[in-house]
Amino acid sequence: GRSPAHHRGRLPRVVRPPPWYRSRTRLFLQLVLCFVGLFLGLTNRCLRILEEHDRRPSFPTERVVTFADARPTVDYTGLATSYPPLLPRPTPAYLSDELSTLGRLLGAWGQDALDAAPPVRRVEVLQHFEYGDPEQMAAAEKFRGAELPFKITNVPEVQSAGKKWTVNYLSRKFSKDGQGFTQMSLNNFFLHYLRGLWDTDVLGPYPSVYSRMKFDKWAEVAAAADETSLGADAAHYYFHAAGAPKAARFRQVDEPATGTEGSF
């Protein structure tokens, strides 16, 4: 039994759904795909948030710790300090006796236990020059010409910025998009590196990763880290004020001497 259409030499007619049915079906499939994509995106986002939260150090939660009220375990700023005699120019003894190497410094001051044996007195070995003293500034230029380290004290712009740069002030400045960023390492080891040149198969995991932590939150974490003597194996967060073009604008206003020819 063939159909009459076959007897006449023609194929049977194909019944197509009306246009409105095809358009609604396409719309339904598109909506389904959108919801699936949204669900997968939210899932990945939640997993990243949970992973970052698990890596964050845990601190006491009985109160909110801020820069203003944090009390470091060891406050080096309160130690009695002795300074070396003032030198008008570099001397061979300054090079041989006073200056040291980074290896000797790290050997004498263990980086994994910074607060284990705090000093009772802070002994300065670098030359300190008063910004407002012409004779001392002339000596500072000689040390700079010899490419030797030294310190300049009581710089007006730095003192003014130190008073102005409160946590609230910096939070407002860094809250804008593109102004500063935070990186996290799983311990106290931090390294500047180029992600494109870091071979994880040879060198292992990246030493640090980017975090979405804003400055105000970082300020709380940093203050709590000082107050609780954050362990060497705990997660460490580093805020970068540099590296973002907009971040330098308010610093140039607050420190007008920065970047000028007469600046040290």
PDB file of N, CA and C in Angstrom, residues 195-228:
ATOM      1  N   ARG A 195      53.859  36.987  35.133  1.00  0.00           N
ATOM      2  CA  ARG A 195      53.009  35.795  35.054  1.00  0.00           C
ATOM      3  C   ARG A 195      53.223  35.025  33.755  1.00  0.00           C
ATOM      4  N   GLY A 196      53.445  35.741  32.650  1.00  0.00           N
ATOM      5  CA  GLY A 196      53.630  35.066  31.376  1.00  0.00           C
ATOM      6  C   GLY A 196      54.920  34.283  31.278  1.00  0.00           C
ATOM      7  N   LEU A 197      55.919  34.621  32.122  1.00  0.00           N
ATOM      8  CA  LEU A 197      57.207  33.929  32.094  1.00  0.00           C
ATOM      9  C   LEU A 197      57.351  32.914  33.224  1.00  0.00           C
ATOM     10  N   TRP A 198      56.328  32.803  34.078  1.00  0.00           N
ATOM     11  CA  TRP A 198      56.416  31.883  35.219  1.00  0.00           C
ATOM     12  C   TRP A 198      55.889  30.519  34.793  1.00  0.00           C
ATOM     13  N   ASP A 199      56.774  29.551  34.653  1.00  0.00           N
ATOM     14  CA  ASP A 199      56.409  28.191  34.236  1.00  0.00           C
ATOM     15  C   ASP A 199      56.042  27.392  35.486  1.00  0.00           C
ATOM     16  N   THR A 200      54.760  27.146  35.686  1.00  0.00           N
ATOM     17  CA  THR A 200      54.322  26.427  36.881  1.00  0.00           C
ATOM     18  C   THR A 200      54.792  24.971  36.890  1.00  0.00           C
ATOM     19  N   ASP A 201      55.037  24.376  35.718  1.00  0.00           N
ATOM     20  CA  ASP A 201      55.527  22.997  35.682  1.00  0.00           C
ATOM     21  C   ASP A 201      56.947  22.900  36.223  1.00  0.00           C
ATOM     22  N   VAL A 202      57.725  23.981  36.073  1.00  0.00           N
ATOM     23  CA  VAL A 202      59.123  23.973  36.522  1.00  0.00           C
ATOM     24  C   VAL A 202      59.275  24.661  37.870  1.00  0.00           C
ATOM     25  N   LEU A 203      58.611  25.823  38.021  1.00  0.00           N
ATOM     26  CA  LEU A 203      58.804  26.650  39.208  1.00  0.00           C
ATOM     27  C   LEU A 203      57.753  26.434  40.279  1.00  0.00           C
ATOM     28  N   GLY A 204      56.710  25.706  39.967  1.00  0.00           N
ATOM     29  CA  GLY A 204      55.658  25.482  40.946  1.00  0.00           C
ATOM     30  C   GLY A 204      54.560  26.530  40.840  1.00  0.00           C
ATOM     31  N   PRO A 205      53.650  26.580  41.811  1.00  0.00           N
ATOM     32  CA  PRO A 205      52.531  27.537  41.764  1.00  0.00           C
ATOM     33  C   PRO A 205      53.029  28.980  41.774  1.00  0.00           C
ATOM     34  N   TYR A 206      52.161  29.889  41.330  1.00  0.00           N
ATOM     35  CA  TYR A 206      52.504  31.303  41.364  1.00  0.00           C
ATOM     36  C   TYR A 206      52.760  31.740  42.807  1.00  0.00           C
ATOM     37  N   PRO A 207      53.811  32.526  43.052  1.00  0.00           N
ATOM     38  CA  PRO A 207      54.107  32.940  44.434  1.00  0.00           C
ATOM     39  C   PRO A 207      53.051  33.850  45.042  1.00  0.00           C
ATOM     40  N   SER A 208      52.284  34.523  44.219  1.00  0.00           N
ATOM     41  CA  SER A 208      51.206  35.373  44.721  1.00  0.00           C
ATOM     42  C   SER A 208      50.140  35.481  43.648  1.00  0.00           C
ATOM     43  N   VAL A 209      48.918  35.802  44.069  1.00  0.00           N
ATOM     44  CA  VAL A 209      47.794  35.952  43.143  1.00  0.00           C
ATOM     45  C   VAL A 209      47.070  37.245  43.467  1.00  0.00           C
ATOM     46  N   TYR A 210      46.344  37.748  42.501  1.00  0.00           N
ATOM     47  CA  TYR A 210      45.581  38.969  42.711  1.00  0.00           C
ATOM     48  C   TYR A 210      44.359  38.700  43.577  1.00  0.00           C
ATOM     49  N   SER A 211      44.026  39.672  44.402  1.00  0.00           N
ATOM     50  CA  SER A 211      42.864  39.584  45.276  1.00  0.00           C
ATOM     51  C   SER A 211      41.951  40.773  45.010  1.00  0.00           C
ATOM     52  N   ARG A 212      40.656  40.582  45.274  1.00  0.00           N
ATOM     53  CA  ARG A 212      39.682  41.659  45.104  1.00  0.00           C
ATOM     54  C   ARG A 212      39.562  42.532  46.363  1.00  0.00           C
ATOM     55  N   MET A 213      40.404  42.294  47.322  1.00  0.00           N
ATOM     56  CA  MET A 213      40.341  43.036  48.575  1.00  0.00           C
ATOM     57  C   MET A 213      40.636  44.523  48.349  1.00  0.00           C
ATOM     58  N   LYS A 214      39.756  45.387  48.854  1.00  0.00           N
ATOM     59  CA  LYS A 214      39.936  46.825  48.749  1.00  0.00           C
ATOM     60  C   LYS A 214      40.823  47.342  49.880  1.00  0.00           C
ATOM     61  N   PHE A 215      41.212  48.612  49.755  1.00  0.00           N
ATOM     62  CA  PHE A 215      42.168  49.172  50.711  1.00  0.00           C
ATOM     63  C   PHE A 215      41.627  49.174  52.134  1.00  0.00           C
ATOM     64  N   ASP A 216      40.350  49.528  52.324  1.00  0.00           N
ATOM     65  CA  ASP A 216      39.825  49.612  53.681  1.00  0.00           C
ATOM     66  C   ASP A 216      39.856  48.251  54.373  1.00  0.00           C
ATOM     67  N   LYS A 217      39.518  47.190  53.633  1.00  0.00           N
ATOM     68  CA  LYS A 217      39.592  45.852  54.207  1.00  0.00           C
ATOM     69  C   LYS A 217      41.041  45.450  54.445  1.00  0.00           C
ATOM     70  N   TRP A 218      41.919  45.780  53.490  1.00  0.00           N
ATOM     71  CA  TRP A 218      43.333  45.463  53.667  1.00  0.00           C
ATOM     72  C   TRP A 218      43.899  46.166  54.901  1.00  0.00           C
ATOM     73  N   ALA A 219      43.481  47.391  55.159  1.00  0.00           N
ATOM     74  CA  ALA A 219      43.964  48.130  56.322  1.00  0.00           C
ATOM     75  C   ALA A 219      43.596  47.391  57.612  1.00  0.00           C
ATOM     76  N   GLU A 220      42.389  46.836  57.685  1.00  0.00           N
ATOM     77  CA  GLU A 220      41.987  46.072  58.864  1.00  0.00           C
ATOM     78  C   GLU A 220      42.824  44.803  59.003  1.00  0.00           C
ATOM     79  N   VAL A 221      43.033  44.106  57.874  1.00  0.00           N
ATOM     80  CA  VAL A 221      43.813  42.867  57.908  1.00  0.00           C
ATOM     81  C   VAL A 221      45.257  43.165  58.310  1.00  0.00           C
ATOM     82  N   ALA A 222      45.826  44.247  57.790  1.00  0.00           N
ATOM     83  CA  ALA A 222      47.210  44.590  58.105  1.00  0.00           C
ATOM     84  C   ALA A 222      47.361  44.959  59.574  1.00  0.00           C
ATOM     85  N   ALA A 223      46.416  45.722  60.100  1.00  0.00           N
ATOM     86  CA  ALA A 223      46.484  46.097  61.508  1.00  0.00           C
ATOM     87  C   ALA A 223      46.340  44.884  62.402  1.00  0.00           C
ATOM     88  N   ALA A 224      45.426  43.983  62.043  1.00  0.00           N
ATOM     89  CA  ALA A 224      45.254  42.769  62.837  1.00  0.00           C
ATOM     90  C   ALA A 224      46.484  41.875  62.757  1.00  0.00           C
ATOM     91  N   ALA A 225      47.150  41.855  61.614  1.00  0.00           N
ATOM     92  CA  ALA A 225      48.366  41.048  61.472  1.00  0.00           C
ATOM     93  C   ALA A 225      49.451  41.541  62.413  1.00  0.00           C
ATOM     94  N   ASP A 226      49.584  42.857  62.550  1.00  0.00           N
ATOM     95  CA  ASP A 226      50.570  43.406  63.487  1.00  0.00           C
ATOM     96  C   ASP A 226      50.190  43.092  64.928  1.00  0.00           C
ATOM     97  N   GLU A 227      48.912  43.205  65.211  1.00  0.00           N
ATOM     98  CA  GLU A 227      48.473  43.035  66.592  1.00  0.00           C
ATOM     99  C   GLU A 227      48.547  41.589  67.054  1.00  0.00           C
ATOM    100  N   THR A 228      48.396  40.658  66.155  1.00  0.00           N
ATOM    101  CA  THR A 228      48.379  39.242  66.523  1.00  0.00           C
ATOM    102  C   THR A 228      49.667  38.514  66.153  1.00  0.00           C
TER     103      THR A 228
END
